[in-house]
Coordinates of C-alpha atoms in Angstrom, one line a residue:
M1 CA 9.9 20.4 -11.0
I2 CA 10.8 16.6 -11.6
E3 CA 12.3 15.3 -15.2
C4 CA 12.4 11.9 -16.6
E5 CA 14.3 10.9 -19.1
C6 CA 14.2 7.7 -20.9
T7 CA 13.7 5.9 -24.6
E8 CA 10.8 4.4 -23.5
G9 CA 7.8 6.2 -21.9
A10 CA 6.9 9.4 -21.7
T11 CA 6.7 12.0 -18.9
M12 CA 4.0 13.8 -18.0
D13 CA 2.4 16.5 -15.4
R14 CA 2.4 14.4 -12.3
G15 CA 4.7 11.3 -13.2
F16 CA 5.8 9.0 -15.6
R17 CA 4.1 7.0 -18.0
F18 CA 5.6 3.7 -19.2
T19 CA 3.9 0.3 -20.8
P20 CA 6.6 -2.1 -22.3
S21 CA 5.7 -4.1 -25.2
A22 CA 8.8 -6.6 -24.9
V23 CA 11.0 -8.5 -22.1
A24 CA 13.8 -5.5 -21.8
T25 CA 15.8 -3.2 -19.1
H26 CA 16.0 0.9 -20.0
N27 CA 17.2 3.0 -17.5
L28 CA 15.5 6.3 -16.4
T29 CA 16.9 9.5 -15.0
I30 CA 15.4 11.4 -12.8
T31 CA 16.1 15.0 -11.9
I32 CA 14.9 17.1 -9.1
R33 CA 14.8 21.0 -10.1
D34 CA 14.4 24.1 -7.6
E35 CA 12.2 26.7 -8.1
Q36 CA 15.3 28.5 -9.5
N37 CA 16.3 25.7 -11.9
D38 CA 18.5 24.2 -10.2
I39 CA 19.8 20.6 -10.6
Q40 CA 19.2 19.3 -6.1
E41 CA 20.0 15.7 -7.7
T42 CA 20.0 13.4 -10.4
K43 CA 19.3 9.6 -10.2
T44 CA 19.2 6.9 -12.9
V45 CA 17.0 3.7 -11.9
V46 CA 16.6 0.5 -14.5
L47 CA 13.1 0.1 -15.3
N48 CA 13.0 -3.9 -16.0
A49 CA 10.0 -5.3 -17.9
I50 CA 9.5 -8.3 -17.1
S51 CA 7.1 -11.4 -18.6
K52 CA 3.1 -10.6 -17.6
T53 CA 3.3 -14.3 -17.2
V54 CA 6.3 -15.3 -15.2
G55 CA 5.7 -17.7 -12.5
V56 CA 4.6 -21.2 -12.2
G57 CA 2.1 -23.1 -9.6
T58 CA -0.3 -21.5 -6.5
K59 CA 0.9 -19.0 -4.7
Q60 CA -0.1 -17.9 -1.3
I61 CA -0.5 -14.4 -0.6
L62 CA -1.5 -12.5 2.2
C63 CA -2.6 -9.1 2.4
I64 CA -2.1 -7.4 6.0
G65 CA -2.9 -3.3 6.1
D66 CA -5.7 -1.2 7.4
S67 CA -8.7 0.7 5.6
T68 CA -6.7 1.4 2.2
T69 CA -6.1 -2.3 1.6
D70 CA -9.9 -3.0 3.4
S71 CA -11.1 -0.3 0.6
E72 CA -15.2 0.0 2.2
P73 CA -17.6 0.7 0.0
D74 CA -19.1 4.1 0.3
T75 CA -21.9 3.9 2.7
Y76 CA -20.7 7.6 3.9
L77 CA -19.7 9.0 0.1
P78 CA -22.5 8.0 -2.0
G79 CA -21.8 8.2 -6.0
T80 CA -17.4 8.1 -5.6
G81 CA -17.9 4.8 -7.7
R82 CA -16.2 2.8 -5.3
T83 CA -16.9 -0.9 -4.2
K84 CA -16.1 -3.1 -1.6
Y85 CA -12.2 -4.8 -1.1
E86 CA -11.8 -2.5 -4.7
M87 CA -8.2 -3.1 -4.4
M88 CA -8.1 -7.1 -3.0
N89 CA -10.5 -7.7 -6.1
E90 CA -8.3 -6.3 -9.0
F91 CA -4.6 -7.1 -7.5
S92 CA -6.3 -11.2 -7.5
D93 CA -8.1 -10.4 -11.0
L94 CA -4.9 -8.9 -12.7
I95 CA -2.7 -12.2 -11.7
I96 CA -5.8 -14.6 -13.0
A97 CA -6.6 -12.4 -16.0
D98 CA -2.6 -13.1 -16.9
G99 CA -1.8 -16.3 -15.7
G100 CA 1.4 -18.4 -15.1
I101 CA 0.6 -18.6 -11.3
T102 CA -2.8 -19.2 -9.6
P103 CA -3.3 -17.1 -6.1
L104 CA -4.4 -18.2 -3.4
F105 CA -5.4 -15.0 -1.0
L106 CA -5.5 -15.8 3.0
G107 CA -7.2 -14.0 5.4
L108 CA -10.3 -14.0 7.4
R109 CA -11.2 -11.0 5.6
G110 CA -13.3 -9.9 2.2
V111 CA -15.4 -11.9 0.4
S112 CA -13.6 -15.2 -1.4
P113 CA -11.2 -15.3 -4.0
Y114 CA -10.7 -11.8 -2.6
K115 CA -9.3 -12.5 1.2
H116 CA -7.4 -10.4 2.9
Q117 CA -6.2 -9.4 6.5
A118 CA -6.9 -6.1 6.4
H119 CA -8.7 -4.1 8.9
S120 CA -10.2 -0.7 9.0
G121 CA -8.9 1.5 11.4
Y122 CA -5.9 -0.2 12.5
S123 CA -2.2 0.3 13.0
S124 CA 0.9 -1.3 13.1
D125 CA 0.8 -1.9 16.8
L126 CA -2.7 -3.8 16.5
F127 CA -0.7 -6.5 14.9
L128 CA 1.7 -7.0 17.7
T129 CA -0.7 -8.1 20.5
N130 CA -4.2 -8.4 21.5
N131 CA -7.0 -5.7 22.0
P132 CA -10.4 -6.6 23.0
T133 CA -11.2 -3.8 21.0
Y134 CA -9.4 -4.3 17.8
P135 CA -8.4 -8.3 18.1
N136 CA -5.1 -9.1 16.4
P137 CA -6.0 -13.0 13.9
F138 CA -2.4 -13.7 14.6
W139 CA -2.5 -13.4 17.9
D140 CA -1.7 -16.7 20.4
A141 CA -3.0 -16.2 23.7
G142 CA -1.7 -19.0 25.3
N143 CA 1.9 -17.7 24.3
A144 CA 1.0 -14.2 24.1
R145 CA 2.3 -13.5 21.1
N146 CA 2.5 -13.8 17.0
D147 CA 1.9 -16.6 15.9
F148 CA 1.7 -17.3 12.0
Q149 CA 1.6 -20.9 11.8
K150 CA -0.9 -21.1 14.1
Y151 CA -3.1 -18.9 12.3
M152 CA -2.9 -21.4 9.4
F153 CA -3.6 -24.5 11.2
D154 CA -6.4 -22.9 13.4
N155 CA -8.0 -21.8 9.8
A156 CA -6.9 -25.1 7.9
N157 CA -4.2 -23.3 6.1
F158 CA -7.5 -21.9 4.2
G159 CA -7.8 -24.4 2.0
G160 CA -4.1 -24.5 0.7
A161 CA -0.8 -25.8 2.5
N162 CA 0.7 -24.7 5.2
L163 CA 3.3 -22.0 3.4
I164 CA 2.6 -18.1 3.2
D165 CA 4.5 -17.4 0.0
F166 CA 3.8 -13.8 0.0
A167 CA 2.9 -11.2 2.8
F168 CA 2.4 -7.5 2.0
I169 CA 2.1 -5.0 4.7
Q170 CA 0.3 -1.4 4.4
L171 CA 0.2 0.7 6.9
G172 CA 0.9 3.8 8.7
I173 CA -1.8 6.2 8.7
N174 CA -3.6 5.2 11.7
D175 CA -0.6 5.4 13.3
L176 CA 0.2 8.8 12.4
K177 CA -2.7 10.6 12.1
G178 CA -2.4 12.1 15.5
G179 CA 1.0 13.1 15.2
G180 CA 3.1 9.7 15.9
S181 CA 6.8 8.9 15.2
P182 CA 7.5 7.7 11.8
S183 CA 10.4 5.6 12.6
A184 CA 8.4 3.7 15.8
V185 CA 6.4 2.9 12.7
V186 CA 9.2 1.2 10.6
D187 CA 10.4 -0.5 14.1
R188 CA 7.2 -2.0 14.5
F189 CA 7.2 -3.4 10.8
K190 CA 10.5 -4.9 11.7
L191 CA 8.8 -6.7 14.7
I192 CA 5.5 -8.0 12.2
I193 CA 8.1 -8.7 9.6
A194 CA 10.5 -11.6 12.3
D195 CA 7.1 -12.7 13.6
I196 CA 6.3 -13.8 9.9
L197 CA 9.9 -15.1 9.1
H198 CA 10.4 -17.0 12.4
T199 CA 12.0 -20.2 11.8
T200 CA 9.0 -22.1 14.3
R201 CA 6.4 -19.7 14.2
G202 CA 6.2 -18.4 10.8
Y203 CA 7.5 -18.9 6.9
P204 CA 11.0 -18.6 7.0
T205 CA 11.1 -18.8 2.6
A206 CA 8.1 -15.9 2.8
K207 CA 8.9 -12.7 0.6
I208 CA 7.6 -9.8 2.1
V209 CA 6.5 -6.8 0.6
V210 CA 6.1 -2.7 2.5
S211 CA 3.8 -0.5 0.9
T212 CA 4.7 3.2 0.8
T213 CA 1.1 4.0 1.7
P214 CA -0.5 6.5 -0.3
Y215 CA -2.0 8.6 2.3
T216 CA -3.8 11.5 0.7
P217 CA -4.7 14.1 -2.6
I218 CA -2.8 16.7 -3.4
D219 CA -4.0 19.9 -1.2
R220 CA -6.4 19.8 1.9
T221 CA -9.8 20.3 0.4
G222 CA -11.2 17.8 1.9
W223 CA -9.2 17.2 4.8
A224 CA -10.8 16.5 7.6
L225 CA -14.4 16.5 6.2
H226 CA -14.6 12.9 7.2
F227 CA -11.4 12.4 9.3
F228 CA -8.8 13.4 11.3
A229 CA -10.5 16.3 12.1
D230 CA -8.4 16.4 15.6
S231 CA -5.0 16.4 13.4
S232 CA -2.6 19.0 11.2
Y233 CA -2.9 18.2 7.3
I234 CA 0.6 19.9 7.3
N235 CA 2.0 17.2 10.3
F236 CA 0.0 13.9 8.8
V237 CA 1.5 14.9 5.2
E238 CA 5.6 15.3 6.8
N239 CA 5.6 12.3 9.1
M240 CA 3.9 10.2 5.9
N241 CA 6.5 11.6 3.3
T242 CA 9.1 10.3 6.2
L243 CA 7.3 7.1 6.9
A244 CA 8.2 6.5 3.1
K245 CA 11.9 7.3 3.3
L246 CA 12.2 5.3 6.3
V247 CA 10.7 2.2 4.7
I248 CA 12.6 2.7 1.9
A249 CA 15.9 3.3 3.4
E250 CA 15.4 0.2 5.4
F251 CA 13.8 -2.2 3.2
H252 CA 15.1 -1.6 -0.5
E253 CA 17.8 -3.8 -1.2
N254 CA 19.1 -4.0 2.3
V255 CA 21.6 -7.4 2.9
A256 CA 20.0 -7.1 6.4
Y257 CA 16.6 -8.4 5.1
P258 CA 17.2 -10.2 2.0
N259 CA 13.2 -11.1 2.0
V260 CA 11.7 -8.1 2.6
Y261 CA 10.5 -5.6 -0.5
V262 CA 9.3 -2.2 -1.3
A263 CA 6.1 -1.3 -2.9
P264 CA 5.9 2.2 -4.0
N265 CA 2.2 2.4 -3.7
L266 CA 2.5 6.4 -2.8
L267 CA 4.0 6.5 -6.6
F268 CA 1.4 4.9 -8.0
V269 CA -1.7 6.3 -6.7
D270 CA -2.7 9.6 -8.7
R271 CA -2.8 12.1 -6.5
K272 CA -4.8 14.7 -7.9
F273 CA -7.3 12.4 -10.0
G274 CA -6.9 9.3 -7.8
Y275 CA -9.2 10.6 -4.6
P276 CA -13.1 11.0 -4.7
F277 CA -14.1 14.6 -5.5
A278 CA -17.0 17.0 -6.5
A279 CA -18.5 20.0 -8.0
T280 CA -19.0 22.3 -4.9
D281 CA -20.0 25.9 -4.3
V282 CA -17.3 27.9 -3.3
S283 CA -19.2 29.7 -0.6
D284 CA -22.5 30.2 1.0
R285 CA -22.7 32.9 -0.8
D286 CA -20.9 32.6 -4.0
A287 CA -22.2 29.6 -6.3
T288 CA -19.3 29.2 -8.5
Q289 CA -18.5 25.6 -8.3
E290 CA -15.1 24.0 -7.7
N291 CA -13.4 20.3 -7.6
R292 CA -13.2 19.5 -4.1
Y293 CA -12.0 16.1 -2.6
T294 CA -14.8 14.3 -0.6
D295 CA -12.1 12.1 1.0
S296 CA -8.3 12.8 2.1
V297 CA -7.2 9.5 2.8
H298 CA -9.4 6.6 0.8
P299 CA -8.7 6.5 -3.5
S300 CA -11.2 6.5 -5.3
K301 CA -12.1 3.3 -7.5
S302 CA -9.3 4.3 -10.3
G303 CA -6.8 5.1 -7.6
Y304 CA -7.3 1.8 -6.0
K305 CA -7.2 0.0 -9.3
Q306 CA -3.2 2.2 -9.0
A307 CA -2.8 0.7 -5.8
A308 CA -3.5 -2.9 -7.5
D309 CA -1.1 -2.2 -10.3
C310 CA 1.6 -2.0 -8.2
Y311 CA 0.9 -4.6 -5.8
Y312 CA 1.1 -6.8 -9.8
S313 CA 4.2 -5.1 -10.6
R314 CA 6.1 -6.2 -7.7
L315 CA 4.7 -9.8 -7.2
R316 CA 5.6 -10.8 -10.9
G317 CA 9.1 -9.3 -10.5
L318 CA 9.3 -11.3 -7.4
L319 CA 8.8 -14.5 -9.5
V320 CA 11.4 -13.9 -12.0

């Protein structure tokens, strides 16, 4: 059981909800108890409520990821209400609605202004080499390495300046679906980060946000229905949880990575109601119905918007 204590907000069954009404800071104490109600760990964090209009000027934003960023339409799962690029649409719309800054999203994919560089099925290693089947958009074939400045130049800076202000990275699902190593994924994140911040091939002043990737609903009722039929649900969940812990340990307030931050998307997406589900007969012999998840990988429309809330909050916080 998780307990949350704070002078603001409210504790719900599946989390803590807080909608600030003014710029302020608040202490939030989180306590984890076991089944015997014994305290396992207690920590206090600071909730930093900032102005939703903080920041000025145009900010150029690059979003790198897999299908949890490149949210595809439901051609395989009709009726769940998702539309293409749901997360990117909402991320951009939130910024524009609140103002303060003007976003310019960079990338060769998506529909303007919701551009990005996320690819369904991609794992982190595909952004470190060039695979003819899964081309790397950042790859400089002549020098066999990533070159983010060349990427920007070749695409005429996507209508903006020769600059990446923010880069968001959300990967890991396709790395770990078959039992890969979470620590190896973090090592590849470090290489991608080094390329983005490179002094001559990248943008040393860029701020990079690594997401703890949302990965599956609260139970396995939809597991392998459309994806990962040859993978273990339990191993996948354990590996994705380990990856999230490693991302936080490696990049959160680490002096070795002063330009790198963490976005806790895993905590923002509701694992019970943030994934598509439908009423289904419990068996061929019993017409009693129960709700079952129809996708164990991709969030629902509301889930994608919750992920966008996380990116948006992290972005505004970095503009203070």
